[in-house]
Amino acid sequence: MKRLYKSQRWPNDKWRWIIPILLIALFLTTLIWLPWQAQRMEANERQEQLIADTLWVEQAIQFQIDRNDEMLRQIGADMMNIGLKPDAILLRFRNLLQNNHEISRLVLLDQHNAVVTSSHDTAFNSSNILIPDDIKSAQAELDNKTRCFAPRQETKSQKYNYAISCQIPLKKENHYFGSIIITYHANGILEELVPWWFAQENQISLLDNDDKVIATRAAGGPGKNVYTHNRNLELPGVTLALRTNSNKSEPKLLSNLLVVMVILLSMGLIWSLVALWRDINRRLAAEGALRQQVIFRTAMENSLITGLRARDMHGRMTYVNPAFCKMVGYPAEQIIGRLPPMPYWAPEVVEEYQQRFSKLLAGSVPQDGFETIYQHASGERIPVLIYESPLIDESGKQTGWMSSILDISELKRAQELTRQQEAKLHSSARLATMGEIASMLAHELNQPLAAISSYTTGAMNLLEAGDTDKALLLSAMEKVKTQAQRAGQIIRSVHEFVKKREPTRELVDINVLIKNALPLVELQAQAAHISLQWLPLPGTPQVLADQVLIEQVLLNLTRNAIEAMEDTPPEHRNLRIQASLDNDGDIVVEVIDRGHGIPASVADRLFSPFFSTKTTGMGMGLNICRTAIEFHGGKLTHRDNPVGGSIFRFILPAVQEENNPADLPTVASQKE
């Protein structure tokens, strides 16, 4: 019975011990295998990193060599296209050498391989680069590709002092102009083009086709031949090898692996728990802050008067704020989720909406916004200003567009009111000007009317006396006609000037425009005993201008000039109007007087509204003049006259003949 008991208990005891032993063995095996595997993985990673770094260095060297080739080809292109002189080429060669220390020499050869210029003062000929004479020119003329030649040892007394020369042919339209020879130091390529951090960790060498080392760099010490990699450096006509030999040794296993692993696992578990607790607290805090931000953003959007809307990449409406709903008169549930056309699109601009929507889907978004019209649910038209911007998610991908819409109805009404007020102001200014010259106008009209009366009386006397001399009568009638036309011209000038109308810009000859305004200027000048001189400029280009506005500017400027010469001696009372062209071909008109001039204390405020140096002036004349000139895209300025007085000068953009619209009205066509 005792043996039977033992035989029945042994299988249970055996499995109870075997399983823990197997688990411990598995754990120990895992502890041993993991460091070994980590060592292998680290070794593989080092080898892969070395390969990747070597590839990067090879590409960096290749990129710099290609970049040098491009810069030299550009110098050659400048020589062939614009005739760059040897001195200028030599200056560029030296600048290139100064910025690229891997280059040892640059030489320009002509089509006969004769030296044109060299970056060094020492004698140089084409045989120094070891190019076979029978193919130097022939091969260069055959194609336009850069060719490099096998490395050569320049100074045998120095180890690894090798140079690599490349020939860059210069061709244009199958004509061979010569070539540029660029020579690299083999050591310079490694010293200048290999990063310092890579040289600190690896020994880098350049090898020729025979695996002969022509240059090496080992800033961090020689390589240990544990991690090595060879990479071909492909140059046109020559293949070099770039060998890297890491100075790192194989990774070693840690001592006391079991203790270290247990400690690390325990610390990792504690750190994980702490990090998990901190992460939970941060998430809770972030969720609370996010709720606060959502509440704040919602309150802010609800308080805005600017309409906001969001659309996805297909144009489907995904969000609108209350201000937008109020603007268009539709609730959010009737807009969100809809695709164009939208219910707030005005029928008369549907085509414009479709075009803008197509451009939006194509990614063409105007940066400065655009104006359009929306239709309220009640049918009212609302002018709006819209700004579009892309919606970007957290990964940087565009998910749609966000639009901000401004109702500019009040702005439009204010602009229209301002325009009407300016028009009234211009009209009032013209009437005020005419009020000042009304008495002079009456005096001026008396002269032609008195002349007409005299000539008609003389003609009647001739007829009563029976004298029927036809030539004498025709002469009298011609003089009557001339005086009548003069009076009519004065009346028409006044009528056109004071007539209330909308500004109309038309093509006009500035000489004709000033000539039409001269009768009114002469009235003021004669009353003040001032001599008027008008210097036209024949053949000037036309300007696109409102004739009445420019005449008003001339009358205001000449009236100011005449008033400024009240105290000027009679022999100096000269008023001159002249036209000219500036350097840009635009029209320049100058009003020059010999008056008291403009003090420096008031020059800065001269064009300010309601500023005047006259006791009876309103201070709006010069401000109106500047507004009228700026309306035409021009500029009004003033300066002192060197001989005394002032010069007021305004510039009007000229319209070139090739840009003149054929159907644009001109002054001549308007008069006809």
XYZ file of C-alpha atoms in Angstrom:
672
model
C 0.000 0.000 0.000
C 2.911 2.351 0.729
C 4.509 1.802 -2.677
C 1.160 2.342 -4.343
C 0.820 5.683 -2.580
C 4.259 6.799 -3.683
C 3.647 5.703 -7.255
C 0.427 7.662 -7.371
C 1.989 10.832 -5.867
C 5.084 10.991 -8.098
C 3.374 12.085 -11.309
C 1.736 14.976 -9.457
C 5.027 16.035 -7.784
C 6.907 15.691 -11.098
C 4.633 18.111 -13.023
C 4.551 20.461 -10.054
C 8.349 20.854 -10.289
C 8.816 20.524 -14.004
C 6.477 23.377 -14.923
C 8.200 26.011 -12.698
C 11.603 24.790 -13.881
C 10.532 25.117 -17.475
C 9.155 28.577 -16.808
C 12.365 29.669 -15.075
C 14.456 28.209 -17.883
C 12.285 29.986 -20.393
C 12.658 33.242 -18.456
C 16.452 32.859 -18.211
C 16.658 31.929 -21.867
C 14.625 34.990 -22.709
C 16.888 37.179 -20.543
C 19.961 35.817 -22.331
C 18.450 35.830 -25.812
C 17.061 39.349 -25.589
C 20.457 41.069 -24.979
C 22.072 38.944 -27.706
C 19.256 39.805 -30.079
C 19.492 43.435 -29.066
C 23.239 43.293 -29.786
C 22.563 41.858 -33.251
C 19.847 44.392 -33.937
C 22.114 47.234 -32.801
C 24.888 45.946 -35.061
C 22.453 45.774 -37.983
C 21.153 49.230 -37.214
C 24.692 50.617 -37.134
C 25.455 48.989 -40.461
C 22.204 50.295 -41.994
C 22.848 53.764 -40.571
C 26.363 53.689 -42.017
C 24.950 52.743 -45.428
C 22.318 55.496 -45.249
C 24.873 58.101 -44.129
C 27.296 57.030 -46.844
C 24.542 57.356 -49.430
C 23.704 60.832 -48.105
C 27.380 61.898 -48.235
C 27.714 60.530 -51.777
C 24.603 62.464 -52.849
C 25.899 65.636 -51.137
C 29.224 65.350 -53.000
C 27.428 64.603 -56.261
C 25.058 67.538 -55.713
C 27.918 69.990 -55.069
C 29.834 68.784 -58.148
C 26.678 69.118 -60.272
C 26.059 72.563 -58.776
C 29.602 73.661 -59.670
C 29.033 72.335 -63.183
C 25.808 74.369 -63.493
C 27.461 77.578 -62.248
C 30.335 77.173 -64.713
C 27.899 76.472 -67.544
C 26.081 79.679 -66.577
C 29.375 81.585 -66.795
C 29.931 80.023 -70.216
C 26.397 80.923 -71.291
C 26.980 84.548 -70.248
C 30.227 84.545 -72.220
C 28.463 83.207 -75.344
C 25.262 85.274 -75.022
C 26.367 88.651 -73.695
C 30.076 88.536 -74.541
C 31.422 88.295 -70.978
C 35.042 89.511 -70.969
C 37.992 87.390 -69.659
C 38.501 89.789 -66.709
C 34.866 89.381 -65.651
C 35.124 85.596 -66.111
C 38.301 85.548 -63.982
C 36.481 87.525 -61.262
C 33.668 84.954 -61.243
C 36.232 82.136 -61.166
C 37.845 83.615 -58.079
C 34.493 84.161 -56.347
C 33.656 80.516 -57.034
C 37.022 79.396 -55.637
C 36.525 81.555 -52.557
C 33.172 79.928 -51.765
C 34.050 76.352 -52.795
C 37.380 75.274 -51.316
C 37.178 71.809 -52.862
C 38.047 73.412 -56.234
C 41.768 73.898 -56.800
C 41.787 75.558 -60.203
C 39.544 76.899 -62.989
C 40.745 77.428 -66.561
C 38.914 78.743 -69.637
C 40.100 77.288 -72.999
C 39.124 78.544 -76.422
C 38.069 76.316 -79.330
C 41.767 75.559 -80.030
C 42.429 74.570 -76.393
C 44.462 77.705 -75.833
C 44.266 79.221 -72.343
C 42.001 82.309 -72.282
C 42.081 82.895 -68.539
C 43.024 80.935 -65.424
C 42.246 81.311 -61.760
C 45.950 80.935 -60.982
C 48.807 83.083 -62.204
C 51.057 80.070 -62.869
C 51.489 78.863 -66.416
C 48.930 76.315 -67.503
C 48.222 74.430 -70.673
C 45.723 71.785 -71.640
C 48.267 68.985 -71.374
C 48.316 69.403 -67.578
C 44.906 67.785 -67.294
C 46.054 64.669 -69.140
C 43.469 64.902 -71.958
C 44.522 62.976 -75.102
C 45.228 65.575 -77.790
C 43.357 63.696 -80.518
C 40.015 63.721 -78.693
C 40.133 66.916 -76.654
C 38.443 69.120 -79.218
C 36.691 66.456 -81.278
C 34.832 64.920 -78.367
C 33.950 68.309 -76.892
C 32.555 69.516 -80.216
C 30.635 66.282 -80.714
C 28.451 66.651 -77.647
C 27.775 69.084 -74.851
C 28.429 66.798 -71.890
C 30.908 67.256 -69.085
C 33.801 64.754 -69.106
C 36.038 63.951 -66.176
C 39.466 62.287 -66.316
C 41.255 59.821 -64.127
C 42.801 61.236 -60.935
C 46.435 62.251 -61.166
C 49.015 62.891 -58.492
C 50.095 66.526 -58.668
C 52.890 66.479 -56.049
C 54.598 63.171 -55.379
C 56.205 64.428 -52.193
C 52.833 64.578 -50.428
C 50.766 61.506 -49.741
C 47.369 61.305 -51.432
C 47.827 64.680 -53.165
C 45.625 63.779 -56.128
C 43.567 66.009 -58.413
C 40.502 65.281 -60.562
C 39.937 67.395 -63.673
C 36.671 67.784 -65.609
C 36.124 69.416 -68.996
C 32.878 71.396 -69.511
C 32.354 72.130 -73.250
C 30.719 75.425 -74.262
C 28.422 75.040 -77.260
C 25.654 77.182 -78.683
C 23.635 76.281 -81.776
C 26.162 73.560 -82.791
C 29.035 76.063 -82.568
C 31.902 75.115 -80.271
C 33.318 78.076 -78.320
C 35.788 76.217 -76.109
C 35.617 74.634 -72.661
C 36.094 75.242 -68.956
C 38.467 72.992 -66.994
C 37.596 72.547 -63.300
C 40.110 70.746 -61.092
C 39.211 69.312 -57.663
C 41.545 68.380 -54.821
C 40.722 64.799 -53.884
C 41.449 65.642 -50.242
C 39.468 68.878 -50.652
C 36.366 66.938 -51.683
C 36.502 64.970 -48.426
C 37.504 67.951 -46.257
C 34.893 70.388 -47.626
C 31.952 68.234 -48.724
C 31.873 65.559 -45.968
C 30.131 66.799 -42.771
C 32.287 67.001 -39.667
C 29.965 64.771 -37.662
C 30.285 62.000 -40.256
C 34.078 62.324 -40.298
C 34.155 62.115 -36.482
C 32.483 58.688 -36.568
C 33.967 57.222 -39.754
C 37.136 57.060 -41.774
C 36.308 58.165 -45.329
C 38.462 57.318 -48.339
C 38.330 57.922 -52.080
C 39.519 55.078 -54.310
C 40.198 55.018 -58.048
C 39.288 52.227 -60.483
C 42.255 50.128 -59.250
C 41.102 50.406 -55.603
C 44.020 52.706 -54.937
C 43.425 55.220 -52.148
C 43.753 58.760 -53.519
C 42.388 60.650 -50.498
C 41.353 59.870 -46.942
C 39.907 61.673 -43.923
C 39.792 60.285 -40.382
C 38.973 63.080 -37.947
C 37.800 60.610 -35.279
C 40.599 58.107 -35.748
C 41.078 55.147 -38.081
C 38.238 52.753 -38.771
C 37.972 49.431 -36.953
C 36.812 47.439 -40.002
C 33.663 46.303 -38.192
C 31.168 48.423 -40.104
C 32.252 49.298 -43.637
C 30.532 50.244 -46.856
C 31.641 51.122 -50.381
C 29.622 53.469 -52.557
C 30.362 54.406 -56.154
C 30.824 58.117 -56.854
C 29.770 58.469 -60.485
C 31.442 61.338 -62.332
C 31.069 61.853 -66.101
C 33.657 59.533 -67.598
C 35.158 58.438 -64.244
C 33.908 56.171 -61.495
C 35.405 56.571 -58.035
C 34.616 54.613 -54.890
C 33.674 56.219 -51.590
C 34.666 53.866 -48.756
C 33.487 54.436 -45.195
C 34.993 52.556 -42.241
C 33.307 53.205 -38.906
C 35.475 53.693 -35.821
C 32.795 52.021 -33.665
C 33.299 48.545 -32.269
C 30.725 45.812 -31.852
C 28.165 46.382 -29.065
C 28.940 44.469 -25.865
C 26.619 42.562 -23.584
C 25.760 44.244 -20.309
C 27.089 42.744 -17.049
C 24.681 41.420 -14.412
C 21.958 41.097 -16.980
C 19.397 39.573 -14.642
C 19.733 42.249 -11.962
C 19.777 45.006 -14.485
C 16.775 43.608 -16.326
C 14.737 43.186 -13.122
C 15.565 46.706 -11.979
C 14.793 48.104 -15.373
C 11.526 46.174 -15.590
C 10.509 47.309 -12.092
C 11.401 50.920 -12.818
C 9.605 50.678 -16.131
C 6.459 49.362 -14.413
C 6.498 52.150 -11.809
C 7.168 54.758 -14.468
C 4.335 53.351 -16.586
C 1.896 53.596 -13.687
C 2.978 57.165 -12.907
C 2.808 58.099 -16.576
C -0.629 56.506 -16.863
C -1.875 58.463 -13.855
C -0.450 61.704 -15.231
C -1.886 60.962 -18.660
C -5.346 60.378 -17.195
C -5.174 63.671 -15.289
C -3.963 65.507 -18.379
C -6.736 64.024 -20.491
C -9.335 65.046 -17.933
C -7.886 68.564 -17.788
C -7.730 68.744 -21.601
C -11.341 67.593 -21.904
C -12.413 70.234 -19.398
C -10.452 72.944 -21.215
C -11.904 71.753 -24.509
C -15.427 72.045 -23.150
C -14.656 75.553 -21.930
C -13.204 76.475 -25.319
C -16.252 75.087 -27.118
C -18.562 77.067 -24.849
C -16.455 80.206 -25.285
C -16.240 79.790 -29.073
C -19.966 79.188 -29.332
C -20.718 82.316 -27.301
C -18.244 84.338 -29.374
C -19.681 83.103 -32.692
C -23.220 83.802 -31.531
C -22.252 87.386 -30.656
C -20.596 88.108 -34.015
C -22.251 90.267 -36.646
C -19.987 88.673 -39.256
C -21.492 85.656 -40.962
C -19.479 82.428 -40.833
C -19.965 79.302 -42.904
C -17.941 76.128 -43.463
C -18.033 73.832 -46.493
C -16.381 70.492 -47.231
C -14.288 69.659 -50.277
C -17.443 69.017 -52.337
C -19.034 72.352 -51.417
C -21.568 70.852 -48.977
C -22.459 73.245 -46.162
C -21.266 71.887 -42.798
C -21.613 74.877 -40.454
C -23.251 78.320 -40.251
C -23.408 80.759 -37.356
C -26.496 82.718 -36.276
C -25.248 85.935 -37.937
C -25.152 84.206 -41.336
C -28.652 82.773 -40.851
C -29.940 86.231 -39.926
C -28.176 87.734 -42.944
C -29.819 85.386 -45.487
C -33.085 84.800 -43.615
C -32.874 80.981 -43.566
C -32.533 78.764 -40.459
C -29.447 76.576 -40.106
C -31.346 73.308 -40.654
C -32.383 74.472 -44.152
C -28.793 75.251 -45.172
C -26.521 72.710 -43.470
C -25.970 69.607 -45.578
C -27.012 71.249 -48.855
C -24.975 71.336 -52.059
C -25.063 74.276 -54.495
C -27.123 75.985 -55.749
C -28.028 77.634 -52.469
C -31.400 79.245 -51.698
C -29.756 82.627 -50.943
C -28.178 82.916 -54.404
C -29.643 85.843 -56.338
C -30.973 84.679 -59.746
C -29.211 87.445 -61.694
C -25.740 86.382 -60.486
C -26.129 82.589 -60.477
C -23.594 82.255 -63.282
C -21.065 84.260 -61.242
C -21.704 81.999 -58.245
C -21.113 78.888 -60.360
C -17.825 80.250 -61.716
C -16.571 81.205 -58.274
C -17.633 77.833 -56.863
C -15.742 76.009 -59.644
C -12.624 78.072 -58.928
C -13.001 77.335 -55.219
C -13.152 73.580 -55.844
C -10.041 73.950 -58.001
C -8.241 75.583 -55.068
C -8.195 79.135 -56.459
C -9.105 81.311 -53.474
C -8.834 85.150 -53.788
C -6.633 86.490 -51.017
C -8.288 89.926 -50.802
C -11.884 88.722 -50.795
C -14.580 89.577 -53.311
C -17.939 91.348 -53.409
C -21.206 89.786 -54.526
C -24.951 89.902 -53.832
C -27.058 87.599 -51.659
C -30.829 87.339 -51.727
C -32.627 87.417 -48.387
C -35.511 85.037 -47.861
C -37.774 88.081 -48.193
C -36.364 88.806 -51.666
C -34.205 91.766 -50.611
C -30.773 92.014 -52.274
C -27.849 92.274 -49.846
C -24.341 93.335 -50.993
C -21.728 91.270 -49.138
C -17.945 91.031 -48.925
C -16.636 87.435 -48.684
C -13.255 86.145 -47.516
C -12.365 82.477 -48.097
C -9.675 80.434 -46.353
C -8.909 76.682 -46.355
C -9.848 74.483 -43.405
C -6.874 72.369 -42.272
C -7.166 69.409 -39.867
C -4.601 68.332 -37.263
C -2.658 66.289 -39.834
C -2.235 69.270 -42.158
C -4.763 68.019 -44.713
C -7.365 70.379 -46.142
C -10.905 69.327 -45.333
C -12.861 72.257 -46.766
C -13.227 76.040 -46.701
C -14.216 78.588 -44.085
C -15.882 81.798 -45.236
C -16.469 85.064 -43.377
C -19.240 87.231 -44.864
C -19.698 90.941 -44.143
C -22.942 92.786 -44.881
C -21.736 95.977 -46.608
C -25.158 97.532 -47.257
C -24.460 100.441 -44.901
C -20.999 100.889 -46.394
C -22.467 101.074 -49.907
C -25.040 103.631 -48.791
C -22.329 105.695 -47.099
C -20.158 105.566 -50.217
C -23.043 106.684 -52.411
C -23.854 109.519 -49.993
C -20.195 110.577 -49.984
C -20.120 110.536 -53.779
C -23.246 112.707 -53.936
C -21.807 115.138 -51.391
C -18.565 115.402 -53.369
C -20.521 116.065 -56.555
C -22.491 118.820 -54.778
C -19.257 120.255 -53.415
C -17.707 120.384 -56.877
C -20.836 122.035 -58.267
C -20.859 124.600 -55.442
C -17.210 125.336 -56.033
C -17.854 125.953 -59.710
C -20.757 128.275 -58.920
C -18.645 130.150 -56.380
C -15.929 130.569 -58.991
C -18.429 131.879 -61.501
C -19.767 134.299 -58.930
C -16.314 135.809 -58.606
C -15.909 136.289 -62.375
C -19.506 137.388 -63.122
C -18.614 141.098 -63.204
C -15.608 140.459 -65.412
C -17.801 138.352 -67.699
C -20.205 141.273 -68.162
C -17.314 143.592 -68.975
C -15.843 141.123 -71.452
C -19.186 140.616 -73.221
C -19.635 144.367 -73.560
C -16.599 144.567 -75.819
C -17.781 142.154 -78.575
C -21.353 143.503 -78.285
C -20.124 147.102 -78.674
C -17.992 146.041 -81.645
C -20.986 144.295 -83.242
C -23.071 147.427 -82.752
C -20.374 149.631 -84.342
C -19.884 147.373 -87.363
C -23.632 146.982 -88.025
C -24.145 150.795 -87.715
C -21.354 151.382 -90.205
C -22.838 148.874 -92.632
C -26.276 150.506 -92.369
C -24.724 153.941 -93.006
C -23.054 152.618 -96.148
C -26.322 151.163 -97.391
C -28.246 154.409 -96.663
C -25.592 156.432 -98.494
C -26.013 154.203 -101.544
C -22.512 152.812 -101.271
C -22.778 149.175 -102.324
C -19.112 148.279 -102.114
C -19.492 144.512 -101.651
C -15.960 143.941 -100.302
C -16.406 146.635 -97.641
C -19.764 145.221 -96.552
C -18.401 141.656 -96.405
C -15.465 142.844 -94.278
C -17.859 144.508 -91.836
C -20.074 141.391 -91.655
C -17.013 139.141 -91.113
C -15.940 141.283 -88.167
C -19.481 141.094 -86.775
C -19.351 137.280 -87.100
C -15.969 137.131 -85.343
C -17.171 139.226 -82.391
C -20.378 137.182 -82.125
C -18.403 133.927 -82.076
C -16.150 135.358 -79.374
C -19.138 136.249 -77.209
C -20.705 132.844 -77.855
C -17.488 131.057 -76.892
C -17.386 132.915 -73.576
C -21.015 132.048 -72.832
C -20.538 128.363 -73.784
C -17.465 128.101 -71.548
C -19.413 129.441 -68.591
C -22.391 127.192 -69.361
C -20.275 124.032 -69.569
C -18.443 124.962 -66.403
C -21.482 125.543 -64.177
C -23.711 122.830 -65.688
C -24.542 120.161 -63.089
C -23.831 116.674 -64.394
C -22.221 113.338 -63.525
C -18.425 113.046 -64.048
C -17.713 111.693 -67.547
C -14.208 110.662 -68.548
C -13.299 110.794 -72.226
C -10.230 110.951 -74.412
C -9.096 114.564 -74.638
C -6.116 116.522 -75.961
C -4.727 118.511 -73.035
C -3.845 121.409 -75.362
C -7.462 121.643 -76.575
C -8.777 121.369 -73.001
C -6.593 124.222 -71.716
C -7.356 126.331 -74.799
C -11.103 125.992 -74.084
C -10.565 127.210 -70.516
C -8.343 130.164 -71.477
C -11.209 132.652 -72.092
C -12.297 132.363 -68.451
C -8.691 132.623 -67.253
C -8.164 135.709 -69.436
C -11.159 137.407 -67.832
C -9.551 137.168 -64.390
C -6.064 138.045 -65.666
C -7.177 141.164 -67.554
C -9.080 142.479 -64.549
C -5.906 142.208 -62.439
C -3.660 143.615 -65.207
C -1.710 140.341 -65.442
C -0.114 139.064 -68.645
C -1.080 135.479 -69.465
C 1.258 133.141 -71.330
C 0.173 129.698 -72.564
C 2.913 127.324 -73.759
C 1.297 124.293 -75.442
C 3.185 121.097 -76.271
C 2.173 119.877 -79.755
C 1.939 116.144 -80.354
C 1.187 115.187 -76.738
C -0.678 111.912 -76.141
C -4.303 112.068 -75.067
C -5.547 111.657 -71.506
C -8.687 110.004 -70.188
C -10.273 112.880 -68.256
C -13.445 114.731 -67.315
C -13.059 118.044 -69.150
C -15.090 120.128 -66.706
C -13.211 118.821 -63.649
C -9.824 119.600 -65.198
C -11.067 123.065 -66.248
C -12.194 123.633 -62.668
C -8.706 122.671 -61.425
C -7.130 125.138 -63.897
C -9.485 127.948 -62.902
C -8.891 127.380 -59.177
C -5.111 127.281 -59.600
C -5.006 130.352 -61.903
C -7.357 132.306 -59.632
C -5.057 131.575 -56.654
C -2.056 132.608 -58.735
C -3.743 135.884 -59.796
C -4.708 136.707 -56.209
C -1.137 135.926 -55.075
C 0.215 138.622 -57.454
C -1.934 141.506 -56.120
C 1.121 143.137 -54.490
C 3.584 142.162 -57.260
C 5.077 145.040 -59.313
C 3.257 145.409 -62.666
C 6.305 144.470 -64.727
C 6.480 141.075 -62.885
C 2.794 140.207 -63.058
C 3.236 137.211 -65.324
C 1.093 134.068 -65.257
C 2.351 131.150 -67.298
C 0.615 127.855 -68.113
C 2.719 125.194 -69.799
C 2.399 121.504 -70.690
C 5.179 118.906 -70.927
C 5.914 115.185 -70.643
C 7.688 113.492 -67.713
C 10.071 110.547 -67.886
C 7.169 108.063 -67.847
C 5.462 109.748 -70.820
C 2.636 111.212 -68.681
C 1.182 114.711 -69.148
C 2.497 117.452 -66.824
C 0.671 120.812 -66.557
C 2.272 123.651 -64.548
C 0.721 126.952 -63.383
C 3.575 129.369 -62.618
C 3.149 132.769 -60.914
C 5.404 135.525 -59.528
C 3.374 136.138 -56.373
C 4.243 136.150 -52.687
C 4.868 132.389 -52.573
C 3.787 129.857 -49.923
C 5.353 130.075 -46.437
C 6.924 126.877 -45.108
C 4.675 127.057 -42.036
C 1.533 126.442 -44.109
C 2.966 124.240 -46.890
C 2.160 120.965 -45.073
C -1.503 121.950 -44.548
C -2.034 123.552 -47.941
C -4.268 120.778 -49.329
C -6.147 120.115 -46.061
C -9.902 120.716 -46.162
C -11.163 123.958 -44.557
C -7.641 125.395 -44.318
C -7.196 128.802 -45.964
C -4.828 131.757 -45.727
C -7.542 134.098 -47.021
C -9.872 135.894 -44.654
C -12.871 135.175 -46.893
C -11.863 131.740 -48.154
C -13.595 128.454 -47.276
C -10.375 126.404 -47.529
C -11.809 123.871 -50.005
C -10.368 125.038 -53.346
C -7.035 123.205 -53.309
C -8.566 120.186 -51.576
C -11.123 119.929 -54.394
C -8.338 120.272 -56.962
C -6.347 117.451 -55.425
C -9.451 115.236 -55.202
C -10.242 115.882 -58.875
C -6.676 115.060 -60.009
C -6.521 111.897 -57.851
C -9.896 110.884 -59.340
C -8.059 110.771 -62.681
C -5.190 108.702 -61.231
C -2.857 111.700 -61.153
C -1.028 113.783 -58.542
C -1.104 117.483 -57.575
C 2.000 119.061 -55.961
C 3.570 122.474 -55.515
C 7.029 123.974 -55.116
C 8.640 127.392 -54.895
C 9.409 129.342 -58.059
C 13.184 130.053 -58.116
C 12.557 133.652 -59.294
C 9.777 134.230 -56.759
C 6.265 132.904 -56.482
C 4.898 129.358 -56.696
C 4.598 126.521 -59.216
C 1.569 124.242 -58.967
C 2.013 121.059 -60.967
C -0.405 118.220 -61.732
C 0.262 114.991 -63.623
C -2.325 113.051 -65.660
C -1.640 109.506 -66.948
C -1.307 109.482 -70.729
C -3.191 106.973 -72.882
C -0.953 105.383 -75.490
C -2.340 105.009 -78.987
C -2.113 101.220 -79.049
C -4.146 101.106 -75.806
C -6.861 103.577 -76.887
C -10.287 101.930 -77.024
C -11.786 102.403 -80.484
C -15.247 103.068 -79.134
C -14.226 105.514 -76.377
C -15.685 109.018 -76.948
C -13.352 111.947 -77.496
C -13.799 115.667 -77.034
C -14.061 116.148 -80.791
C -16.772 113.509 -81.141
C -18.686 114.970 -78.209
C -18.633 118.445 -79.783
C -19.787 117.099 -83.112
